[in-house]
PDB file of C-alpha atoms and ligand atoms in Angstrom:
ATOM      1  CA  MET A   1       0.000   0.000   0.000  1.00 96.00           C
ATOM      2  CA  ARG A   2       1.361   3.394  -0.987  1.00 98.00           C
ATOM      3  CA  VAL A   3       0.555   6.074   1.590  1.00 98.00           C
ATOM      4  CA  VAL A   4       0.951   9.849   1.622  1.00 98.00           C
ATOM      5  CA  VAL A   5       0.635  11.525   5.016  1.00 98.00           C
ATOM      6  CA  LEU A   6       0.228  15.306   5.301  1.00 98.00           C
ATOM      7  CA  THR A   7       0.820  16.895   8.706  1.00 98.00           C
ATOM      8  CA  GLY A   8       0.172  20.370  10.039  1.00 98.00           C
ATOM      9  CA  ALA A   9       0.759  22.300  13.233  1.00 98.00           C
ATOM     10  CA  GLY A  10      -1.724  20.147  15.151  1.00 98.00           C
ATOM     11  CA  VAL A  11       0.682  17.168  15.133  1.00 98.00           C
ATOM     12  CA  SER A  12       3.214  19.222  17.127  1.00 98.00           C
ATOM     13  CA  ALA A  13       0.729  20.972  19.429  1.00 97.00           C
ATOM     14  CA  GLU A  14       1.062  18.405  22.206  1.00 98.00           C
ATOM     15  CA  SER A  15       4.841  18.816  22.112  1.00 98.00           C
ATOM     16  CA  GLY A  16       4.246  22.403  23.214  1.00 97.00           C
ATOM     17  CA  LEU A  17       4.506  24.268  19.873  1.00 96.00           C
ATOM     18  CA  ALA A  18       1.699  26.752  19.171  1.00 94.00           C
ATOM     19  CA  THR A  19      -0.479  26.170  16.140  1.00 94.00           C
ATOM     20  CA  PHE A  20      -1.380  29.129  13.924  1.00 92.00           C
ATOM     21  CA  ARG A  21      -5.158  29.584  13.911  1.00 90.00           C
ATOM     22  CA  ASP A  22      -6.332  27.944  17.167  1.00 84.00           C
ATOM     23  CA  ALA A  23      -7.024  29.942  20.337  1.00 83.00           C
ATOM     24  CA  GLY A  24      -3.653  31.288  21.520  1.00 84.00           C
ATOM     25  CA  GLY A  25      -2.158  30.432  18.105  1.00 86.00           C
ATOM     26  CA  LEU A  26       0.753  32.303  16.476  1.00 84.00           C
ATOM     27  CA  TRP A  27      -1.488  34.317  14.162  1.00 83.00           C
ATOM     28  CA  GLU A  28      -3.438  35.579  17.177  1.00 80.00           C
ATOM     29  CA  GLY A  29      -0.297  37.340  18.467  1.00 80.00           C
ATOM     30  CA  HIS A  30       1.254  38.213  15.126  1.00 82.00           C
ATOM     31  CA  ASP A  31      -0.089  39.430  11.789  1.00 87.00           C
ATOM     32  CA  PRO A  32       1.187  36.914   9.201  1.00 85.00           C
ATOM     33  CA  MET A  33       1.403  39.737   6.644  1.00 86.00           C
ATOM     34  CA  VAL A  34       3.823  41.529   9.001  1.00 86.00           C
ATOM     35  CA  VAL A  35       6.096  38.618   9.922  1.00 90.00           C
ATOM     36  CA  ALA A  36       5.766  36.041   7.118  1.00 94.00           C
ATOM     37  CA  THR A  37       6.054  37.721   3.700  1.00 96.00           C
ATOM     38  CA  PRO A  38       9.098  38.692   1.593  1.00 96.00           C
ATOM     39  CA  GLU A  39       7.760  42.238   1.571  1.00 96.00           C
ATOM     40  CA  SER A  40       7.709  42.428   5.380  1.00 95.00           C
ATOM     41  CA  PHE A  41      11.242  40.993   5.485  1.00 96.00           C
ATOM     42  CA  ALA A  42      12.428  43.717   3.093  1.00 96.00           C
ATOM     43  CA  ALA A  43      10.655  46.423   5.137  1.00 95.00           C
ATOM     44  CA  GLU A  44      11.306  45.159   8.682  1.00 94.00           C
ATOM     45  CA  PRO A  45      14.060  42.502   8.644  1.00 96.00           C
ATOM     46  CA  GLU A  46      14.739  42.738  12.392  1.00 96.00           C
ATOM     47  CA  LEU A  47      11.097  42.153  13.326  1.00 95.00           C
ATOM     48  CA  VAL A  48      10.906  39.102  11.037  1.00 96.00           C
ATOM     49  CA  GLN A  49      14.258  37.671  12.135  1.00 97.00           C
ATOM     50  CA  ARG A  50      13.285  38.109  15.828  1.00 96.00           C
ATOM     51  CA  PHE A  51       9.992  36.246  15.222  1.00 96.00           C
ATOM     52  CA  TYR A  52      11.783  33.240  13.728  1.00 97.00           C
ATOM     53  CA  ASP A  53      14.682  33.368  16.214  1.00 97.00           C
ATOM     54  CA  GLU A  54      12.105  33.060  19.019  1.00 96.00           C
ATOM     55  CA  ARG A  55      10.421  30.118  17.268  1.00 96.00           C
ATOM     56  CA  ARG A  56      13.827  28.429  16.712  1.00 98.00           C
ATOM     57  CA  ALA A  57      14.650  28.875  20.416  1.00 97.00           C
ATOM     58  CA  ALA A  58      11.246  27.416  21.388  1.00 97.00           C
ATOM     59  CA  LEU A  59      11.910  24.402  19.164  1.00 98.00           C
ATOM     60  CA  ALA A  60      15.035  23.595  21.184  1.00 97.00           C
ATOM     61  CA  ARG A  61      12.881  23.272  24.319  1.00 98.00           C
ATOM     62  CA  VAL A  62      10.432  20.638  22.990  1.00 98.00           C
ATOM     63  CA  GLU A  63      10.513  16.961  22.050  1.00 98.00           C
ATOM     64  CA  PRO A  64       8.643  14.739  19.571  1.00 98.00           C
ATOM     65  CA  ASN A  65       5.393  13.205  20.867  1.00 98.00           C
ATOM     66  CA  PRO A  66       3.725   9.782  20.384  1.00 98.00           C
ATOM     67  CA  ALA A  67       2.168  10.925  17.078  1.00 98.00           C
ATOM     68  CA  HIS A  68       5.586  11.761  15.592  1.00 98.00           C
ATOM     69  CA  ARG A  69       7.005   8.470  16.892  1.00 98.00           C
ATOM     70  CA  ALA A  70       4.110   6.426  15.499  1.00 98.00           C
ATOM     71  CA  LEU A  71       4.700   7.895  12.021  1.00 98.00           C
ATOM     72  CA  ALA A  72       8.392   7.015  12.295  1.00 98.00           C
ATOM     73  CA  ARG A  73       7.384   3.428  13.133  1.00 98.00           C
ATOM     74  CA  LEU A  74       5.089   3.395  10.093  1.00 98.00           C
ATOM     75  CA  GLU A  75       8.021   4.398   7.881  1.00 98.00           C
ATOM     76  CA  GLU A  76      10.112   1.534   9.294  1.00 98.00           C
ATOM     77  CA  THR A  77       7.511  -0.889   7.870  1.00 97.00           C
ATOM     78  CA  LEU A  78       6.351   0.874   4.710  1.00 98.00           C
ATOM     79  CA  GLY A  79       9.727   2.276   3.700  1.00 97.00           C
ATOM     80  CA  ASP A  80       9.502   3.930   0.244  1.00 97.00           C
ATOM     81  CA  ASP A  81       5.755   3.293   0.134  1.00 98.00           C
ATOM     82  CA  LEU A  82       5.284   6.117   2.646  1.00 98.00           C
ATOM     83  CA  LEU A  83       5.865   9.792   1.917  1.00 98.00           C
ATOM     84  CA  LEU A  84       5.496  12.139   4.868  1.00 98.00           C
ATOM     85  CA  VAL A  85       4.743  15.679   3.717  1.00 98.00           C
ATOM     86  CA  THR A  86       4.700  18.308   6.442  1.00 98.00           C
ATOM     87  CA  GLN A  87       3.632  21.932   6.417  1.00 98.00           C
ATOM     88  CA  ASN A  88       5.540  22.293   9.690  1.00 98.00           C
ATOM     89  CA  VAL A  89       8.927  23.994   9.799  1.00 98.00           C
ATOM     90  CA  ASP A  90       9.896  22.156  12.999  1.00 98.00           C
ATOM     91  CA  ASP A  91      12.150  19.072  12.894  1.00 98.00           C
ATOM     92  CA  LEU A  92      10.135  16.886  15.279  1.00 98.00           C
ATOM     93  CA  HIS A  93       9.387  14.249  12.606  1.00 98.00           C
ATOM     94  CA  GLU A  94      13.099  13.804  11.957  1.00 98.00           C
ATOM     95  CA  ARG A  95      13.896  13.834  15.688  1.00 98.00           C
ATOM     96  CA  ALA A  96      11.334  11.033  16.106  1.00 98.00           C
ATOM     97  CA  GLY A  97      13.190   8.999  13.450  1.00 98.00           C
ATOM     98  CA  SER A  98      11.351   9.746  10.191  1.00 98.00           C
ATOM     99  CA  ARG A  99      13.690   9.957   7.202  1.00 97.00           C
ATOM    100  CA  ARG A 100      11.440  10.495   4.170  1.00 96.00           C
ATOM    101  CA  VAL A 101      10.074  13.911   5.193  1.00 98.00           C
ATOM    102  CA  VAL A 102       9.208  16.643   2.681  1.00 98.00           C
ATOM    103  CA  HIS A 103       9.027  20.141   4.221  1.00 98.00           C
ATOM    104  CA  VAL A 104       6.737  21.907   1.771  1.00 98.00           C
ATOM    105  CA  HIS A 105       7.010  25.182   3.782  1.00 98.00           C
ATOM    106  CA  GLY A 106      10.699  24.934   4.586  1.00 98.00           C
ATOM    107  CA  ARG A 107      12.610  24.401   7.834  1.00 98.00           C
ATOM    108  CA  LEU A 108      13.168  26.589  10.882  1.00 98.00           C
ATOM    109  CA  ARG A 109      16.566  24.974  11.571  1.00 98.00           C
ATOM    110  CA  ALA A 110      17.983  26.082   8.239  1.00 98.00           C
ATOM    111  CA  ALA A 111      19.256  29.417   6.916  1.00 98.00           C
ATOM    112  CA  TRP A 112      19.156  30.463   3.293  1.00 98.00           C
ATOM    113  CA  CYS A 113      21.825  32.844   1.958  1.00 98.00           C
ATOM    114  CA  THR A 114      20.225  35.254  -0.499  1.00 97.00           C
ATOM    115  CA  ALA A 115      23.697  36.187  -1.810  1.00 98.00           C
ATOM    116  CA  CYS A 116      25.040  32.736  -2.819  1.00 98.00           C
ATOM    117  CA  ASP A 117      21.707  30.786  -2.601  1.00 98.00           C
ATOM    118  CA  ALA A 118      23.208  28.144  -0.282  1.00 98.00           C
ATOM    119  CA  ARG A 119      21.234  26.573   2.560  1.00 98.00           C
ATOM    120  CA  HIS A 120      22.856  25.799   5.923  1.00 98.00           C
ATOM    121  CA  GLY A 121      21.661  23.882   8.965  1.00 98.00           C
ATOM    122  CA  TRP A 122      21.029  26.574  11.614  1.00 98.00           C
ATOM    123  CA  THR A 123      20.099  26.340  15.299  1.00 97.00           C
ATOM    124  CA  GLY A 124      21.254  29.787  16.447  1.00 97.00           C
ATOM    125  CA  THR A 125      19.937  33.281  15.734  1.00 98.00           C
ATOM    126  CA  LEU A 126      19.877  35.359  12.540  1.00 98.00           C
ATOM    127  CA  LEU A 127      18.940  38.748  14.043  1.00 97.00           C
ATOM    128  CA  ASP A 128      22.638  39.553  14.624  1.00 96.00           C
ATOM    129  CA  LEU A 129      23.307  39.087  10.883  1.00 96.00           C
ATOM    130  CA  PRO A 130      25.893  36.293  11.088  1.00 97.00           C
ATOM    131  CA  PRO A 131      28.006  35.744   7.955  1.00 98.00           C
ATOM    132  CA  CYS A 132      27.078  32.974   5.517  1.00 98.00           C
ATOM    133  CA  PRO A 133      29.403  29.975   6.206  1.00 98.00           C
ATOM    134  CA  GLY A 134      29.806  29.669   2.437  1.00 98.00           C
ATOM    135  CA  CYS A 135      30.296  33.138   0.959  1.00 98.00           C
ATOM    136  CA  GLY A 136      30.669  35.269   4.089  1.00 97.00           C
ATOM    137  CA  ALA A 137      27.871  37.697   3.169  1.00 97.00           C
ATOM    138  CA  SER A 138      25.467  38.768   5.950  1.00 97.00           C
ATOM    139  CA  ARG A 139      22.424  37.925   3.856  1.00 97.00           C
ATOM    140  CA  LEU A 140      20.959  34.950   5.698  1.00 98.00           C
ATOM    141  CA  ARG A 141      17.194  34.539   6.098  1.00 98.00           C
ATOM    142  CA  PRO A 142      15.127  31.694   7.595  1.00 98.00           C
ATOM    143  CA  ASP A 143      14.693  28.885   5.029  1.00 98.00           C
ATOM    144  CA  VAL A 144      10.925  29.133   5.447  1.00 98.00           C
ATOM    145  CA  VAL A 145       8.387  29.572   2.614  1.00 98.00           C
ATOM    146  CA  TRP A 146       6.551  32.830   3.243  1.00 97.00           C
ATOM    147  CA  PHE A 147       3.112  33.814   1.980  1.00 95.00           C
ATOM    148  CA  GLY A 148       3.369  34.572  -1.729  1.00 95.00           C
ATOM    149  CA  GLU A 149       6.459  32.370  -2.184  1.00 97.00           C
ATOM    150  CA  VAL A 150       6.615  29.028  -4.049  1.00 97.00           C
ATOM    151  CA  PRO A 151       6.313  25.924  -1.817  1.00 98.00           C
ATOM    152  CA  TYR A 152       9.075  23.293  -2.005  1.00 98.00           C
ATOM    153  CA  ASP A 153       9.142  19.890  -3.736  1.00 98.00           C
ATOM    154  CA  MET A 154       5.726  20.150  -5.378  1.00 98.00           C
ATOM    155  CA  ASP A 155       6.692  17.816  -8.259  1.00 98.00           C
ATOM    156  CA  ARG A 156       7.693  15.048  -5.838  1.00 98.00           C
ATOM    157  CA  ILE A 157       4.507  15.546  -3.817  1.00 98.00           C
ATOM    158  CA  GLU A 158       2.239  15.507  -6.880  1.00 98.00           C
ATOM    159  CA  GLY A 159       3.953  12.360  -8.140  1.00 98.00           C
ATOM    160  CA  ALA A 160       3.265  10.625  -4.826  1.00 98.00           C
ATOM    161  CA  LEU A 161      -0.369  11.832  -4.700  1.00 98.00           C
ATOM    162  CA  VAL A 162      -1.044  10.428  -8.180  1.00 98.00           C
ATOM    163  CA  ASP A 163       0.240   6.987  -7.119  1.00 97.00           C
ATOM    164  CA  CYS A 164      -1.026   6.738  -3.549  1.00 98.00           C
ATOM    165  CA  ASP A 165      -3.689   4.274  -2.364  1.00 98.00           C
ATOM    166  CA  LEU A 166      -4.285   6.148   0.894  1.00 98.00           C
ATOM    167  CA  PHE A 167      -3.998   9.868   1.715  1.00 98.00           C
ATOM    168  CA  VAL A 168      -4.016  10.827   5.404  1.00 98.00           C
ATOM    169  CA  SER A 169      -4.235  14.382   6.774  1.00 98.00           C
ATOM    170  CA  ILE A 170      -3.205  15.020  10.407  1.00 98.00           C
ATOM    171  CA  GLY A 171      -3.520  18.224  12.443  1.00 98.00           C
ATOM    172  CA  THR A 172      -4.216  20.822   9.764  1.00 98.00           C
ATOM    173  CA  SER A 173      -7.071  23.325   9.328  1.00 97.00           C
ATOM    174  CA  GLY A 174      -7.058  22.858   5.554  1.00 97.00           C
ATOM    175  CA  VAL A 175      -7.111  26.557   4.694  1.00 96.00           C
ATOM    176  CA  VAL A 176      -3.652  27.100   3.175  1.00 96.00           C
ATOM    177  CA  TYR A 177      -3.030  26.081  -0.444  1.00 97.00           C
ATOM    178  CA  PRO A 178      -1.520  24.177  -2.159  1.00 98.00           C
ATOM    179  CA  ALA A 179      -1.493  21.714   0.823  1.00 98.00           C
ATOM    180  CA  ALA A 180      -5.235  22.189   1.411  1.00 98.00           C
ATOM    181  CA  GLY A 181      -5.845  20.897  -2.131  1.00 98.00           C
ATOM    182  CA  PHE A 182      -3.871  17.645  -1.766  1.00 98.00           C
ATOM    183  CA  VAL A 183      -6.931  15.706  -0.571  1.00 98.00           C
ATOM    184  CA  GLN A 184      -8.970  16.593  -3.649  1.00 98.00           C
ATOM    185  CA  TYR A 185      -6.019  15.671  -5.862  1.00 98.00           C
ATOM    186  CA  ALA A 186      -5.573  12.276  -4.161  1.00 98.00           C
ATOM    187  CA  LEU A 187      -9.326  11.669  -4.262  1.00 98.00           C
ATOM    188  CA  ALA A 188      -9.438  12.433  -7.989  1.00 98.00           C
ATOM    189  CA  CYS A 189      -6.630   9.888  -8.480  1.00 98.00           C
ATOM    190  CA  GLY A 190      -8.684   7.177  -6.715  1.00 98.00           C
ATOM    191  CA  ALA A 191      -7.127   7.186  -3.251  1.00 98.00           C
ATOM    192  CA  GLU A 192      -8.889   6.476   0.045  1.00 98.00           C
ATOM    193  CA  THR A 193      -8.785   9.603   2.230  1.00 98.00           C
ATOM    194  CA  LEU A 194      -8.593   9.798   6.037  1.00 98.00           C
ATOM    195  CA  GLU A 195      -8.507  12.840   8.329  1.00 98.00           C
ATOM    196  CA  LEU A 196      -7.219  12.791  11.933  1.00 98.00           C
ATOM    197  CA  ASN A 197      -7.824  16.186  13.535  1.00 98.00           C
ATOM    198  CA  LEU A 198      -8.902  17.793  16.801  1.00 97.00           C
ATOM    199  CA  ASP A 199     -11.762  19.636  15.081  1.00 96.00           C
ATOM    200  CA  ALA A 200     -13.480  19.410  11.712  1.00 95.00           C
ATOM    201  CA  SER A 201     -11.360  21.222   9.120  1.00 96.00           C
ATOM    202  CA  ALA A 202     -12.206  23.260   6.035  1.00 95.00           C
ATOM    203  CA  GLY A 203     -11.632  20.102   3.966  1.00 97.00           C
ATOM    204  CA  SER A 204     -13.414  17.500   6.107  1.00 97.00           C
ATOM    205  CA  SER A 205     -16.077  16.859   3.448  1.00 97.00           C
ATOM    206  CA  PHE A 206     -13.395  15.510   1.074  1.00 97.00           C
ATOM    207  CA  PHE A 207     -12.458  12.664   3.405  1.00 98.00           C
ATOM    208  CA  HIS A 208     -14.007   9.191   3.272  1.00 98.00           C
ATOM    209  CA  ASP A 209     -13.309   8.984   7.016  1.00 98.00           C
ATOM    210  CA  SER A 210     -12.804  11.989   9.324  1.00 98.00           C
ATOM    211  CA  ARG A 211     -11.951  11.264  12.983  1.00 98.00           C
ATOM    212  CA  GLN A 212     -11.793  13.928  15.666  1.00 98.00           C
ATOM    213  CA  GLY A 213      -9.422  13.727  18.628  1.00 98.00           C
ATOM    214  CA  THR A 214      -5.866  14.557  19.594  1.00 98.00           C
ATOM    215  CA  ALA A 215      -2.968  13.466  17.402  1.00 98.00           C
ATOM    216  CA  THR A 216      -1.290  11.588  20.267  1.00 98.00           C
ATOM    217  CA  GLU A 217      -4.453   9.464  20.673  1.00 98.00           C
ATOM    218  CA  LEU A 218      -5.532   9.022  17.035  1.00 98.00           C
ATOM    219  CA  VAL A 219      -2.216   8.564  15.208  1.00 98.00           C
ATOM    220  CA  PRO A 220      -0.680   5.682  17.237  1.00 98.00           C
ATOM    221  CA  THR A 221      -4.044   3.830  17.110  1.00 98.00           C
ATOM    222  CA  TRP A 222      -4.367   4.328  13.342  1.00 98.00           C
ATOM    223  CA  VAL A 223      -0.746   3.187  12.766  1.00 98.00           C
ATOM    224  CA  GLU A 224      -1.167   0.071  14.934  1.00 98.00           C
ATOM    225  CA  ASP A 225      -4.406  -0.795  13.123  1.00 98.00           C
ATOM    226  CA  LEU A 226      -2.785  -0.315   9.695  1.00 98.00           C
ATOM    227  CA  LEU A 227       0.284  -2.369  10.600  1.00 96.00           C
ATOM    228  CA  SER A 228      -1.764  -5.198  12.123  1.00 95.00           C
ATOM    229  CA  ALA A 229      -4.280  -5.340   9.237  1.00 89.00           C
TER     230      ALA A 229
HETATM  231  N1  APR B   1      -4.204  17.028  17.714  1.00 73.69           N
HETATM  232  C1  APR B   1      -4.752  17.043  16.457  1.00 73.69           C
HETATM  233  N2  APR B   1      -5.109  18.175  15.800  1.00 73.69           N
HETATM  234  C2  APR B   1      -4.927  19.333  16.457  1.00 73.69           C
HETATM  235  C3  APR B   1      -4.393  19.409  17.771  1.00 73.69           C
HETATM  236  C4  APR B   1      -4.025  18.171  18.404  1.00 73.69           C
HETATM  237  N3  APR B   1      -3.502  18.145  19.615  1.00 73.69           N
HETATM  238  N4  APR B   1      -4.349  20.723  18.171  1.00 73.69           N
HETATM  239  C5  APR B   1      -4.854  21.435  17.126  1.00 73.69           C
HETATM  240  N5  APR B   1      -5.215  20.606  16.113  1.00 73.69           N
HETATM  241  C6  APR B   1      -5.762  20.965  14.793  1.00 73.69           C
HETATM  242  C7  APR B   1      -6.737  22.133  14.846  1.00 73.69           C
HETATM  243  O1  APR B   1      -8.061  21.668  15.023  1.00 73.69           O
HETATM  244  C8  APR B   1      -6.543  22.789  13.476  1.00 73.69           C
HETATM  245  O2  APR B   1      -7.436  22.211  12.527  1.00 73.69           O
HETATM  246  O3  APR B   1      -4.675  21.390  14.018  1.00 73.69           O
HETATM  247  C9  APR B   1      -5.101  22.392  13.098  1.00 73.69           C
HETATM  248  C10 APR B   1      -4.092  23.533  13.132  1.00 73.69           C
HETATM  249  O4  APR B   1      -4.444  24.439  12.120  1.00 73.69           O
HETATM  250  P1  APR B   1      -3.521  25.721  11.809  1.00 73.69           P
HETATM  251  O5  APR B   1      -3.180  26.389  13.068  1.00 73.69           O
HETATM  252  O6  APR B   1      -4.243  26.491  10.762  1.00 73.69           O
HETATM  253  O7  APR B   1      -2.160  25.094  11.253  1.00 73.69           O
HETATM  254  P2  APR B   1      -1.865  24.493   9.803  1.00 73.69           P
HETATM  255  O8  APR B   1      -3.080  23.901   9.178  1.00 73.69           O
HETATM  256  O9  APR B   1      -0.688  23.624   9.928  1.00 73.69           O
HETATM  257  O10 APR B   1      -1.439  25.826   8.988  1.00 73.69           O
HETATM  258  C11 APR B   1      -1.069  25.674   7.631  1.00 73.69           C
HETATM  259  O11 APR B   1      -0.545  28.003   7.492  1.00 73.69           O
HETATM  260  O12 APR B   1       0.226  29.773   8.636  1.00 73.69           O
HETATM  261  C12 APR B   1       0.540  28.912   7.634  1.00 73.69           C
HETATM  262  O13 APR B   1       2.648  28.172   6.857  1.00 73.69           O
HETATM  263  C13 APR B   1       1.793  28.097   7.950  1.00 73.69           C
HETATM  264  O14 APR B   1       2.164  25.724   7.624  1.00 73.69           O
HETATM  265  C14 APR B   1       1.240  26.681   8.089  1.00 73.69           C
HETATM  266  C15 APR B   1      -0.021  26.707   7.271  1.00 73.69           C
END
């Protein structure tokens, strides 16, 4: 069975990372058009860098949860038949042991040099304008896909959606495209579709099966059921 799993902020919520649109979410305290666009970075680079430096520091204080670990177990069994696509910029899937992870919105623990175009693993800050390890220019930005920018690895994702037998969406509100459209794409290509989410999402009607609950409850149960089927 070929499976594509899409995760969103909800899968990391129980690790202690804020989601975006829930009560107390990141977009309640920050206007995304002020901290997450190339235009805002050009206008207010310090404000944007500080926002992501704080999120990178918060990431160092949290650990993967049972949902992340269950998906890593699933990969151990399915191998190349599983593609894990995440909208999250955290590295909790990898820290739980997942290897085949596509970060469609980029990664918080990476810096992108806009002078030489290189990407570098990054756990520190960028507000102090550190030099690029490659070219030495102080032109590093978070390697995160901002609103209005092109998401990463779309060809690989579309290829997997065309071929998958099962599409599973975990912890996402289904309002941000292109990720919010993956379910319709998989459905049109004949896949079974399953949603695991705390609340109904904007795309719930596109799922053959939509289950509400926390990721740490629903995901391990679903993985055990799939692996014992
Ligand atoms: N378990 C399962 N689902 C949860 C949990 C939990 N513990 N906590 C919250 N959720 C669900 C919420 O019900 C909501 O549907 O996770 C979803 C989180 O939605 P958003 O905050 O909108 O996050 P997400 O869908 O990942 O956002 C998509 O928007 O802001 C941009 O680039 C950013 O990648 C992000 C994209």
